[in-house]
């Protein structure tokens, strides 16, 4: 009986500490996703306050060295159009050729 009374009156730090840690993680995740969602507004605010400096946009596009996409799949399908096989469904008779 005395063991149950001492266990009930003893203060446990685990629950409040775990709850505070869970709450801090929740606040961090909310802040991170909100900053990702509103990045344009946050960036303009930081630029106007002088926290970050704008970086020059000197990007030159070289058309000759840019990787080319392969031919469109429809064009590839038209090339192999004569090599297609008929679709056979269950119950169809197989043609003898």
CSV table of N, CA and C in Angstrom, one decimal:
chain,number,residue,atom,x,y,z
A,1,UNK,N,0.8,-1.2,0.0
A,1,UNK,CA,0.0,0.0,0.0
A,1,UNK,C,0.9,1.3,0.0
A,2,UNK,N,2.0,1.2,0.7
A,2,UNK,CA,2.8,2.4,0.8
A,2,UNK,C,3.5,2.6,-0.5
A,3,UNK,N,3.8,1.5,-1.3
A,3,UNK,CA,4.5,1.7,-2.6
A,3,UNK,C,3.6,2.4,-3.6
A,4,UNK,N,2.3,2.1,-3.5
A,4,UNK,CA,1.4,2.8,-4.4
A,4,UNK,C,1.2,4.2,-4.1
A,5,UNK,N,1.2,4.6,-2.9
A,5,UNK,CA,1.1,6.0,-2.5
A,5,UNK,C,2.3,6.8,-2.9
A,6,UNK,N,3.5,6.2,-2.7
A,6,UNK,CA,4.7,7.0,-3.1
A,6,UNK,C,4.8,7.1,-4.6
A,7,UNK,N,4.4,6.2,-5.4
A,7,UNK,CA,4.4,6.3,-6.8
A,7,UNK,C,3.4,7.3,-7.3
A,8,UNK,N,2.3,7.4,-6.6
A,8,UNK,CA,1.3,8.4,-7.1
A,8,UNK,C,1.7,9.8,-6.7
A,9,UNK,N,2.4,10.0,-5.7
A,9,UNK,CA,2.8,11.4,-5.3
A,9,UNK,C,4.1,11.8,-5.9
A,10,UNK,N,4.9,10.9,-6.5
A,10,UNK,CA,6.1,11.3,-7.1
A,10,UNK,C,5.8,12.0,-8.4
A,11,UNK,N,6.6,13.1,-8.7
A,11,UNK,CA,6.4,13.9,-9.9
A,11,UNK,C,7.2,13.3,-11.0
A,12,UNK,N,6.6,13.1,-12.1
A,12,UNK,CA,7.3,12.5,-13.3
A,12,UNK,C,7.6,13.7,-14.3
A,13,UNK,N,8.8,13.8,-14.8
A,13,UNK,CA,9.2,14.9,-15.7
A,13,UNK,C,9.0,14.4,-17.1
A,14,UNK,N,8.8,13.1,-17.4
A,14,UNK,CA,8.8,12.5,-18.7
A,14,UNK,C,7.6,13.1,-19.5
A,15,UNK,N,6.4,13.1,-19.0
A,15,UNK,CA,5.3,13.6,-19.7
A,15,UNK,C,5.4,15.0,-20.2
A,16,UNK,N,5.6,16.0,-19.2
A,16,UNK,CA,5.7,17.4,-19.7
A,16,UNK,C,6.9,17.6,-20.6
A,17,UNK,N,8.0,16.9,-20.4
A,17,UNK,CA,9.2,17.1,-21.3
A,17,UNK,C,8.9,16.6,-22.7
A,18,UNK,N,8.2,15.4,-22.8
A,18,UNK,CA,7.9,14.9,-24.1
A,18,UNK,C,6.8,15.7,-24.8
A,19,UNK,N,5.9,16.3,-24.0
A,19,UNK,CA,4.8,17.1,-24.6
A,19,UNK,C,5.5,18.4,-25.2
A,20,UNK,N,6.4,19.0,-24.4
A,20,UNK,CA,7.1,20.2,-24.9
A,20,UNK,C,7.9,19.9,-26.1
A,21,UNK,N,8.6,18.8,-26.2
A,21,UNK,CA,9.4,18.4,-27.4
A,21,UNK,C,8.5,18.2,-28.6
A,22,UNK,N,7.3,17.5,-28.4
A,22,UNK,CA,6.4,17.3,-29.5
A,22,UNK,C,5.8,18.7,-30.0
A,23,UNK,N,5.5,19.6,-29.1
A,23,UNK,CA,5.0,20.9,-29.4
A,23,UNK,C,6.1,21.7,-30.2
A,24,UNK,N,7.3,21.6,-29.8
A,24,UNK,CA,8.4,22.3,-30.5
A,24,UNK,C,8.6,21.8,-31.9
A,25,UNK,N,8.5,20.4,-32.0
A,25,UNK,CA,8.7,19.8,-33.4
A,25,UNK,C,7.5,20.3,-34.3
A,26,UNK,N,6.3,20.3,-33.7
A,26,UNK,CA,5.1,20.8,-34.5
A,26,UNK,C,5.3,22.2,-34.9
A,27,UNK,N,5.8,23.1,-34.0
A,27,UNK,CA,6.0,24.5,-34.4
A,27,UNK,C,7.0,24.6,-35.5
A,28,UNK,N,8.1,23.8,-35.4
A,28,UNK,CA,9.2,23.9,-36.4
A,28,UNK,C,8.6,23.5,-37.7
A,29,UNK,N,7.9,22.4,-37.8
A,29,UNK,CA,7.4,21.9,-39.1
A,29,UNK,C,6.4,22.9,-39.7
A,30,UNK,N,5.5,23.5,-38.8
A,30,UNK,CA,4.6,24.5,-39.4
A,30,UNK,C,5.3,25.7,-39.9
A,31,UNK,N,6.3,26.1,-39.2
A,31,UNK,CA,7.1,27.3,-39.7
A,31,UNK,C,7.9,27.0,-40.9
A,32,UNK,N,8.4,25.8,-41.1
A,32,UNK,CA,9.1,25.4,-42.3
A,32,UNK,C,8.2,25.3,-43.5
A,33,UNK,N,7.1,24.7,-43.3
A,33,UNK,CA,6.2,24.6,-44.5
A,33,UNK,C,5.5,25.9,-44.8
A,34,UNK,N,5.3,26.8,-43.8
A,34,UNK,CA,4.7,28.1,-44.1
A,34,UNK,C,5.7,28.9,-44.9
A,35,UNK,N,7.0,28.8,-44.5
A,35,UNK,CA,8.0,29.6,-45.2
A,35,UNK,C,8.2,29.1,-46.6
A,36,UNK,N,8.1,27.8,-46.8
A,36,UNK,CA,8.2,27.3,-48.2
A,36,UNK,C,7.0,27.7,-49.0
A,37,UNK,N,5.8,27.8,-48.4
A,37,UNK,CA,4.6,28.2,-49.1
A,37,UNK,C,4.7,29.7,-49.5
A,38,UNK,N,5.2,30.5,-48.6
A,38,UNK,CA,5.2,31.9,-48.8
A,38,UNK,C,6.6,32.4,-49.1
A,39,UNK,N,7.4,31.7,-49.8
A,39,UNK,CA,8.8,32.0,-50.0
A,39,UNK,C,9.0,33.3,-50.8
A,40,UNK,N,8.1,33.6,-51.8
A,40,UNK,CA,8.3,34.9,-52.5
A,40,UNK,C,8.1,36.1,-51.6
A,41,UNK,N,7.1,36.0,-50.8
A,41,UNK,CA,6.8,37.2,-49.9
A,41,UNK,C,7.9,37.3,-48.9
A,42,UNK,N,8.4,36.2,-48.4
A,42,UNK,CA,9.5,36.2,-47.4
A,42,UNK,C,10.8,36.7,-48.0
A,43,UNK,N,11.1,36.3,-49.3
A,43,UNK,CA,12.2,36.8,-50.0
A,43,UNK,C,12.2,38.3,-50.2
A,44,UNK,N,11.1,38.8,-50.6
A,44,UNK,CA,10.9,40.2,-50.8
A,44,UNK,C,11.1,41.0,-49.5
A,45,UNK,N,10.6,40.4,-48.4
A,45,UNK,CA,10.7,41.1,-47.1
A,45,UNK,C,12.2,41.1,-46.7
A,46,UNK,N,12.9,40.0,-46.9
A,46,UNK,CA,14.3,40.0,-46.5
A,46,UNK,C,15.1,40.9,-47.4
A,47,UNK,N,14.8,41.0,-48.7
A,47,UNK,CA,15.5,41.9,-49.6
A,47,UNK,C,15.3,43.4,-49.2
A,48,UNK,N,14.0,43.7,-48.8
A,48,UNK,CA,13.8,45.1,-48.5
A,48,UNK,C,14.4,45.5,-47.2
A,49,UNK,N,14.5,44.6,-46.3
A,49,UNK,CA,15.2,44.9,-45.0
A,49,UNK,C,16.7,44.9,-45.0
A,50,UNK,N,17.2,44.3,-46.1
A,50,UNK,CA,18.7,44.3,-46.2
A,50,UNK,C,19.4,43.1,-45.6
A,51,UNK,N,18.6,42.1,-45.2
A,51,UNK,CA,19.2,40.9,-44.6
A,51,UNK,C,19.9,40.1,-45.6
A,52,UNK,N,19.4,40.0,-46.9
A,52,UNK,CA,20.1,39.3,-47.9
A,52,UNK,C,20.2,40.3,-49.1
A,53,UNK,N,21.2,40.1,-49.9
A,53,UNK,CA,21.5,41.0,-51.0
A,53,UNK,C,21.1,40.2,-52.3
A,54,UNK,N,20.6,41.0,-53.3
A,54,UNK,CA,20.1,40.3,-54.5
A,54,UNK,C,21.4,39.8,-55.3
A,55,UNK,N,21.2,38.6,-55.9
A,55,UNK,CA,22.3,38.1,-56.7
A,55,UNK,C,22.0,38.4,-58.1
A,56,UNK,N,23.1,38.7,-58.9
A,56,UNK,CA,22.9,39.0,-60.3
A,56,UNK,C,22.4,37.8,-61.1
A,57,UNK,N,21.5,38.1,-62.1
A,57,UNK,CA,20.9,37.0,-62.9
A,57,UNK,C,21.6,37.0,-64.2
A,58,UNK,N,22.9,36.7,-64.3
A,58,UNK,CA,23.7,36.7,-65.5
A,58,UNK,C,23.7,35.2,-66.1
A,59,UNK,N,22.6,34.8,-66.5
A,59,UNK,CA,22.5,33.4,-67.0
A,59,UNK,C,22.4,33.5,-68.5
A,60,UNK,N,23.4,33.0,-69.2
A,60,UNK,CA,23.3,33.0,-70.7
A,60,UNK,C,23.0,31.6,-71.1
A,61,UNK,N,22.0,31.5,-72.0
A,61,UNK,CA,21.6,30.3,-72.6
A,61,UNK,C,22.3,30.0,-73.9
A,62,UNK,N,23.0,28.9,-73.9
A,62,UNK,CA,23.7,28.5,-75.1
A,62,UNK,C,22.9,27.4,-75.8
A,63,UNK,N,22.2,27.7,-76.9
A,63,UNK,CA,21.3,26.8,-77.6
A,63,UNK,C,22.0,25.6,-78.1
A,64,UNK,N,23.3,25.8,-78.6
A,64,UNK,CA,24.0,24.7,-79.2
A,64,UNK,C,24.4,23.6,-78.2
A,65,UNK,N,24.7,24.0,-77.0
A,65,UNK,CA,25.2,23.0,-76.0
A,65,UNK,C,24.1,22.5,-75.1
A,66,UNK,N,22.9,23.0,-75.2
A,66,UNK,CA,21.8,22.5,-74.4
A,66,UNK,C,21.4,21.1,-74.8
A,67,UNK,N,21.1,20.2,-73.9
A,67,UNK,CA,20.7,18.9,-74.3
A,67,UNK,C,19.4,18.9,-75.0
A,68,UNK,N,19.3,18.1,-76.0
A,68,UNK,CA,18.1,18.0,-76.8
A,68,UNK,C,17.2,16.8,-76.3
A,69,UNK,N,15.9,17.0,-76.3
A,69,UNK,CA,15.0,15.9,-76.0
A,69,UNK,C,15.0,14.9,-77.1
A,70,UNK,N,14.7,13.7,-76.8
A,70,UNK,CA,14.6,12.7,-77.9
A,70,UNK,C,13.3,13.0,-78.7
A,71,UNK,N,13.2,12.4,-79.8
A,71,UNK,CA,12.0,12.6,-80.7
A,71,UNK,C,10.7,12.3,-79.9
A,72,UNK,N,9.7,13.0,-80.2
A,72,UNK,CA,8.4,12.8,-79.6
A,72,UNK,C,7.9,11.3,-79.8
A,73,UNK,N,7.3,10.7,-78.7
A,73,UNK,CA,6.9,9.3,-78.9
A,73,UNK,C,6.0,9.0,-80.0
A,74,UNK,N,5.1,10.0,-80.4
A,74,UNK,CA,4.2,9.7,-81.5
A,74,UNK,C,5.0,9.5,-82.8
A,75,UNK,N,6.1,10.3,-83.0
A,75,UNK,CA,6.9,10.1,-84.2
A,75,UNK,C,7.5,8.7,-84.2
A,76,UNK,N,8.0,8.3,-83.0
A,76,UNK,CA,8.6,6.9,-82.9
A,76,UNK,C,7.5,5.9,-83.2
A,77,UNK,N,6.3,6.1,-82.8
A,77,UNK,CA,5.2,5.1,-83.0
A,77,UNK,C,4.9,5.1,-84.5
A,78,UNK,N,4.9,6.2,-85.2
A,78,UNK,CA,4.6,6.2,-86.6
A,78,UNK,C,5.7,5.4,-87.4
A,79,UNK,N,6.9,5.4,-86.9
A,79,UNK,CA,8.0,4.7,-87.6
A,79,UNK,C,7.7,3.2,-87.5
A,80,UNK,N,7.2,2.7,-86.4
A,80,UNK,CA,7.0,1.3,-86.1
A,80,UNK,C,5.6,0.9,-86.4
A,81,UNK,N,4.8,1.7,-87.1
A,81,UNK,CA,3.4,1.4,-87.3
A,81,UNK,C,3.2,0.1,-88.2
A,82,UNK,N,4.0,-0.1,-89.1
A,82,UNK,CA,3.9,-1.3,-90.0
A,82,UNK,C,4.2,-2.6,-89.3
A,83,UNK,N,4.9,-2.5,-88.2
A,83,UNK,CA,5.3,-3.7,-87.5
A,83,UNK,C,4.4,-4.2,-86.4
A,84,UNK,N,3.2,-3.6,-86.3
A,84,UNK,CA,2.3,-3.9,-85.2
A,84,UNK,C,1.6,-5.2,-85.4
A,85,UNK,N,1.2,-5.9,-84.4
A,85,UNK,CA,0.5,-7.1,-84.4
A,85,UNK,C,-1.0,-6.9,-84.1
A,86,UNK,N,-1.9,-7.7,-84.6
A,86,UNK,CA,-3.3,-7.6,-84.3
A,86,UNK,C,-3.5,-8.0,-82.8
A,87,UNK,N,-4.5,-7.5,-82.2
A,87,UNK,CA,-4.8,-7.8,-80.8
A,87,UNK,C,-5.7,-9.0,-80.8
A,88,UNK,N,-5.4,-10.0,-80.0
A,88,UNK,CA,-6.2,-11.2,-79.9
A,88,UNK,C,-6.9,-11.2,-78.6
A,89,UNK,N,-8.2,-11.4,-78.6
A,89,UNK,CA,-9.0,-11.5,-77.4
A,89,UNK,C,-9.3,-12.9,-77.1
A,90,UNK,N,-9.7,-13.3,-75.9
A,90,UNK,CA,-10.1,-14.6,-75.6
A,90,UNK,C,-11.3,-15.0,-76.5
A,91,UNK,N,-11.2,-16.2,-77.1
A,91,UNK,CA,-12.3,-16.7,-77.9
A,91,UNK,C,-12.0,-16.4,-79.4
A,92,UNK,N,-11.1,-15.5,-79.8
A,92,UNK,CA,-10.8,-15.3,-81.1
A,92,UNK,C,-10.0,-16.4,-81.8
A,93,UNK,N,-10.2,-16.6,-83.0
A,93,UNK,CA,-9.5,-17.6,-83.8
A,93,UNK,C,-8.2,-17.0,-84.2
A,94,UNK,N,-7.1,-17.8,-84.1
A,94,UNK,CA,-5.8,-17.4,-84.5
A,94,UNK,C,-5.6,-17.5,-86.0
A,95,UNK,N,-5.3,-16.5,-86.7
A,95,UNK,CA,-5.2,-16.6,-88.2
A,95,UNK,C,-4.0,-17.4,-88.5
A,96,UNK,N,-4.1,-18.3,-89.5
A,96,UNK,CA,-3.0,-19.1,-90.0
A,96,UNK,C,-2.3,-18.3,-91.2
A,97,UNK,N,-1.1,-18.0,-91.0
A,97,UNK,CA,-0.4,-17.2,-92.1
A,97,UNK,C,0.7,-18.0,-92.7
